[in-house]
């Protein structure tokens, strides 16, 4: 499968008609056909105009007056107005076709990102994903809206015109045909080279985009460490790399343009030259020569427009590599609801890990190694240990952001892999150390886990999380805009809103991953009291560095280097003088 995908990616950028981009137009084929029809109509007005102008010139040469040419002049004026209307209609239609394709594609890409989950994003730069979803999709507009319809017009119109010229003069018709064929065939010499340069250009563009996004997100850190100047130098080097890639692509493209332009000019020049000799020899009349002159020019007009659209659309061809890489990416976690319907298991009961081994990559050491753990229904289990011991990895596995390479997890009697992801995550409330609030109001953020919650339920959850009084003190209350990533709130305020969000969801399983890490002692005590009420009758996993928050857990599991080092209640573990006791002493000494 991977080899076939790579082969497709290698072939596609070198083709004038990119099959996978064309496939994206499903659903707008009628609009695309209408756009092609408009393009043909526009070409027809040019051809008719050329014929009328040839007739005007012929009558003038014959000594005809205004009366002899007035009808043709009026027809040319009418054709000009008609063409303007057709051009406007084609422009509107091109934008509509492109907009529909871009909207549908962005939905597919977003759905694919949701399917791939956090595991995919952990191994991919945010800026590169952003450039694919925004700039990459946007770059397809010219290719889909303009190049594809014009490609059909550029085939149909020259064939029709060459056919007419052949009837008028077979020799000139064959010469024009040869030059017309050379226009699309000559670029094939440069396609592979230009495709490679195009990929380098898009890679440089997306890398610069990724670095800018990363720099903007880390601006505070750069300023605090006085590293903004150094970062600016790095960005300048990425920008210069994009400049070099752009100029290299343009240099190859200009050679191609020169050859194409030569073929077009040669076609018209040869047609006129041969026709002139035939007129001198008495084999062709002046009227025929004039018609051949204008028809030869119109034969290449669609090809000239195609070349213009090709330049605008080639960025889309280059960007499509990243788009289709994302669409072709295989999720590390497969959803039971997608792979089979009707017999999916429903979660319930206790949770268990059975000899689970997990690595974030094949080269990395195991984050978890042969871990077995049972968490009874309604039990509160704390997972502690030093940084890197594997605590958060367990939370990620329970939420099925990843699947273990060895072993398995069960939810009651059901294997985690047999539970639809939506059903699984509906049964789990999660509060992480890195709280994320979306741009919007406080109420919007609270409703994410439960959109149908009543105002009374929202207020009750906020009161239990000890955040209601603070929200009421704000000028707009629950309608206050929190800013991007909750930037208008402090860390502790964001954390309490996240806890209220989990309280509001009221799921039977609760995962608290360093949920009180950003709270002061007073707030932590209040939250711990609220959480003690919440955890009654619920299966709760508490992941914590601060051991004061786990002393009342039904059971404490100590992880060390990805393995279960010991397990028991707080008093028992302290008396053993093992790993847990060492952690307790270290925290007491640090506090002192």
PDB file of C-alpha atoms in Angstrom, residues 123-230:
ATOM      1  CA  UNK A 123       5.086  13.575  14.877  1.00  0.00           C
ATOM      2  CA  UNK A 124       4.188  16.482  12.552  1.00  0.00           C
ATOM      3  CA  UNK A 125       4.952  20.199  12.744  1.00  0.00           C
ATOM      4  CA  UNK A 126       1.842  22.279  13.372  1.00  0.00           C
ATOM      5  CA  UNK A 127       2.924  24.858  10.807  1.00  0.00           C
ATOM      6  CA  UNK A 128       3.195  22.258   8.048  1.00  0.00           C
ATOM      7  CA  UNK A 129      -0.289  20.958   8.804  1.00  0.00           C
ATOM      8  CA  UNK A 130      -1.554  24.539   8.812  1.00  0.00           C
ATOM      9  CA  UNK A 131       0.088  25.308   5.462  1.00  0.00           C
ATOM     10  CA  UNK A 132      -1.501  22.176   3.977  1.00  0.00           C
ATOM     11  CA  UNK A 133      -5.003  22.902   5.279  1.00  0.00           C
ATOM     12  CA  UNK A 134      -4.935  26.613   4.448  1.00  0.00           C
ATOM     13  CA  UNK A 135      -2.379  27.574   1.802  1.00  0.00           C
ATOM     14  CA  UNK A 136      -2.200  24.156   0.149  1.00  0.00           C
ATOM     15  CA  UNK A 137      -5.952  23.895  -0.358  1.00  0.00           C
ATOM     16  CA  UNK A 138      -6.133  27.546  -1.422  1.00  0.00           C
ATOM     17  CA  UNK A 139      -3.465  26.895  -4.054  1.00  0.00           C
ATOM     18  CA  UNK A 140      -5.794  24.420  -5.795  1.00  0.00           C
ATOM     19  CA  UNK A 141      -8.211  27.197  -6.776  1.00  0.00           C
ATOM     20  CA  UNK A 142      -6.464  28.172 -10.008  1.00  0.00           C
ATOM     21  CA  UNK A 143      -5.933  24.579 -11.068  1.00  0.00           C
ATOM     22  CA  UNK A 144      -9.497  23.415 -10.413  1.00  0.00           C
ATOM     23  CA  UNK A 145     -11.390  26.578 -11.342  1.00  0.00           C
ATOM     24  CA  UNK A 146      -9.369  27.724 -14.331  1.00  0.00           C
ATOM     25  CA  UNK A 147      -6.783  25.252 -15.604  1.00  0.00           C
ATOM     26  CA  UNK A 148      -8.995  22.164 -15.865  1.00  0.00           C
ATOM     27  CA  UNK A 149     -11.785  23.816 -17.935  1.00  0.00           C
ATOM     28  CA  UNK A 150      -9.219  25.589 -20.093  1.00  0.00           C
ATOM     29  CA  UNK A 151      -7.399  22.309 -20.712  1.00  0.00           C
ATOM     30  CA  UNK A 152     -10.516  20.904 -22.401  1.00  0.00           C
ATOM     31  CA  UNK A 153     -11.036  24.128 -24.368  1.00  0.00           C
ATOM     32  CA  UNK A 154      -7.398  23.987 -25.458  1.00  0.00           C
ATOM     33  CA  UNK A 155      -7.983  20.565 -26.983  1.00  0.00           C
ATOM     34  CA  UNK A 156     -11.363  21.133 -28.625  1.00  0.00           C
ATOM     35  CA  UNK A 157     -10.817  24.596 -30.125  1.00  0.00           C
ATOM     36  CA  UNK A 158      -7.468  23.983 -31.878  1.00  0.00           C
ATOM     37  CA  UNK A 159      -8.778  20.722 -33.344  1.00  0.00           C
ATOM     38  CA  UNK A 160     -11.839  22.515 -34.733  1.00  0.00           C
ATOM     39  CA  UNK A 161      -9.832  25.443 -36.127  1.00  0.00           C
ATOM     40  CA  UNK A 162      -7.158  23.209 -37.653  1.00  0.00           C
ATOM     41  CA  UNK A 163      -9.938  21.248 -39.331  1.00  0.00           C
ATOM     42  CA  UNK A 164     -11.237  24.436 -40.959  1.00  0.00           C
ATOM     43  CA  UNK A 165      -7.726  25.491 -42.035  1.00  0.00           C
ATOM     44  CA  UNK A 166      -7.101  22.061 -43.557  1.00  0.00           C
ATOM     45  CA  UNK A 167     -10.244  22.486 -45.647  1.00  0.00           C
ATOM     46  CA  UNK A 168      -8.995  25.931 -46.812  1.00  0.00           C
ATOM     47  CA  UNK A 169      -5.392  24.792 -47.366  1.00  0.00           C
ATOM     48  CA  UNK A 170      -4.149  21.303 -46.354  1.00  0.00           C
ATOM     49  CA  UNK A 171      -0.454  22.289 -46.249  1.00  0.00           C
ATOM     50  CA  UNK A 172      -0.989  25.257 -43.941  1.00  0.00           C
ATOM     51  CA  UNK A 173      -3.374  23.145 -41.849  1.00  0.00           C
ATOM     52  CA  UNK A 174      -0.698  20.497 -41.312  1.00  0.00           C
ATOM     53  CA  UNK A 175       1.904  23.135 -40.374  1.00  0.00           C
ATOM     54  CA  UNK A 176      -0.449  24.736 -37.822  1.00  0.00           C
ATOM     55  CA  UNK A 177      -1.347  21.273 -36.478  1.00  0.00           C
ATOM     56  CA  UNK A 178       2.332  20.414 -35.989  1.00  0.00           C
ATOM     57  CA  UNK A 179       2.994  23.622 -34.069  1.00  0.00           C
ATOM     58  CA  UNK A 180      -0.202  23.212 -32.034  1.00  0.00           C
ATOM     59  CA  UNK A 181       0.900  19.696 -31.031  1.00  0.00           C
ATOM     60  CA  UNK A 182       4.346  20.997 -30.118  1.00  0.00           C
ATOM     61  CA  UNK A 183       2.872  23.431 -27.566  1.00  0.00           C
ATOM     62  CA  UNK A 184       1.677  20.733 -25.105  1.00  0.00           C
ATOM     63  CA  UNK A 185       4.429  18.247 -25.997  1.00  0.00           C
ATOM     64  CA  UNK A 186       7.468  20.525 -25.527  1.00  0.00           C
ATOM     65  CA  UNK A 187       6.806  21.066 -21.769  1.00  0.00           C
ATOM     66  CA  UNK A 188       6.959  17.313 -21.255  1.00  0.00           C
ATOM     67  CA  UNK A 189      10.740  17.621 -21.694  1.00  0.00           C
ATOM     68  CA  UNK A 190      10.840  19.816 -18.601  1.00  0.00           C
ATOM     69  CA  UNK A 191       8.020  18.250 -16.590  1.00  0.00           C
ATOM     70  CA  UNK A 192      10.176  15.980 -14.451  1.00  0.00           C
ATOM     71  CA  UNK A 193      12.750  18.682 -13.733  1.00  0.00           C
ATOM     72  CA  UNK A 194      10.072  21.291 -13.079  1.00  0.00           C
ATOM     73  CA  UNK A 195       8.156  18.842 -10.869  1.00  0.00           C
ATOM     74  CA  UNK A 196      11.225  18.298  -8.705  1.00  0.00           C
ATOM     75  CA  UNK A 197      11.844  22.037  -8.425  1.00  0.00           C
ATOM     76  CA  UNK A 198       8.164  22.578  -7.648  1.00  0.00           C
ATOM     77  CA  UNK A 199       8.332  20.094  -4.776  1.00  0.00           C
ATOM     78  CA  UNK A 200      11.453  21.807  -3.427  1.00  0.00           C
ATOM     79  CA  UNK A 201       9.665  25.153  -3.630  1.00  0.00           C
ATOM     80  CA  UNK A 202       6.621  23.872  -1.716  1.00  0.00           C
ATOM     81  CA  UNK A 203       8.860  22.164   0.859  1.00  0.00           C
ATOM     82  CA  UNK A 204      10.722  25.444   1.436  1.00  0.00           C
ATOM     83  CA  UNK A 205       7.417  27.330   1.619  1.00  0.00           C
ATOM     84  CA  UNK A 206       5.846  24.953   4.148  1.00  0.00           C
ATOM     85  CA  UNK A 207       9.053  24.856   6.232  1.00  0.00           C
ATOM     86  CA  UNK A 208       9.100  28.652   6.448  1.00  0.00           C
ATOM     87  CA  UNK A 209       5.394  28.618   7.344  1.00  0.00           C
ATOM     88  CA  UNK A 210       6.012  26.045  10.081  1.00  0.00           C
ATOM     89  CA  UNK A 211       8.885  28.035  11.549  1.00  0.00           C
ATOM     90  CA  UNK A 212       6.864  31.259  11.583  1.00  0.00           C
ATOM     91  CA  UNK A 213       3.935  29.565  13.337  1.00  0.00           C
ATOM     92  CA  UNK A 214       6.317  28.010  15.851  1.00  0.00           C
ATOM     93  CA  UNK A 215       7.980  31.370  16.478  1.00  0.00           C
ATOM     94  CA  UNK A 216       4.672  33.173  16.978  1.00  0.00           C
ATOM     95  CA  UNK A 217       3.492  30.534  19.445  1.00  0.00           C
ATOM     96  CA  UNK A 218       6.777  30.719  21.355  1.00  0.00           C
ATOM     97  CA  UNK A 219       7.198  34.494  21.231  1.00  0.00           C
ATOM     98  CA  UNK A 220       7.091  34.892  25.023  1.00  0.00           C
ATOM     99  CA  UNK A 221       9.780  32.248  25.483  1.00  0.00           C
ATOM    100  CA  UNK A 222      11.993  33.811  22.795  1.00  0.00           C
ATOM    101  CA  UNK A 223      11.730  37.220  24.434  1.00  0.00           C
ATOM    102  CA  UNK A 224      12.299  35.853  27.926  1.00  0.00           C
ATOM    103  CA  UNK A 225      15.447  34.026  26.818  1.00  0.00           C
ATOM    104  CA  UNK A 226      16.633  36.959  24.696  1.00  0.00           C
ATOM    105  CA  UNK A 227      16.666  34.625  21.706  1.00  0.00           C
ATOM    106  CA  UNK A 228      14.441  36.616  19.340  1.00  0.00           C
ATOM    107  CA  UNK A 229      17.379  37.942  17.306  1.00  0.00           C
ATOM    108  CA  UNK A 230      18.821  34.461  16.840  1.00  0.00           C
TER     109      UNK A 230
END
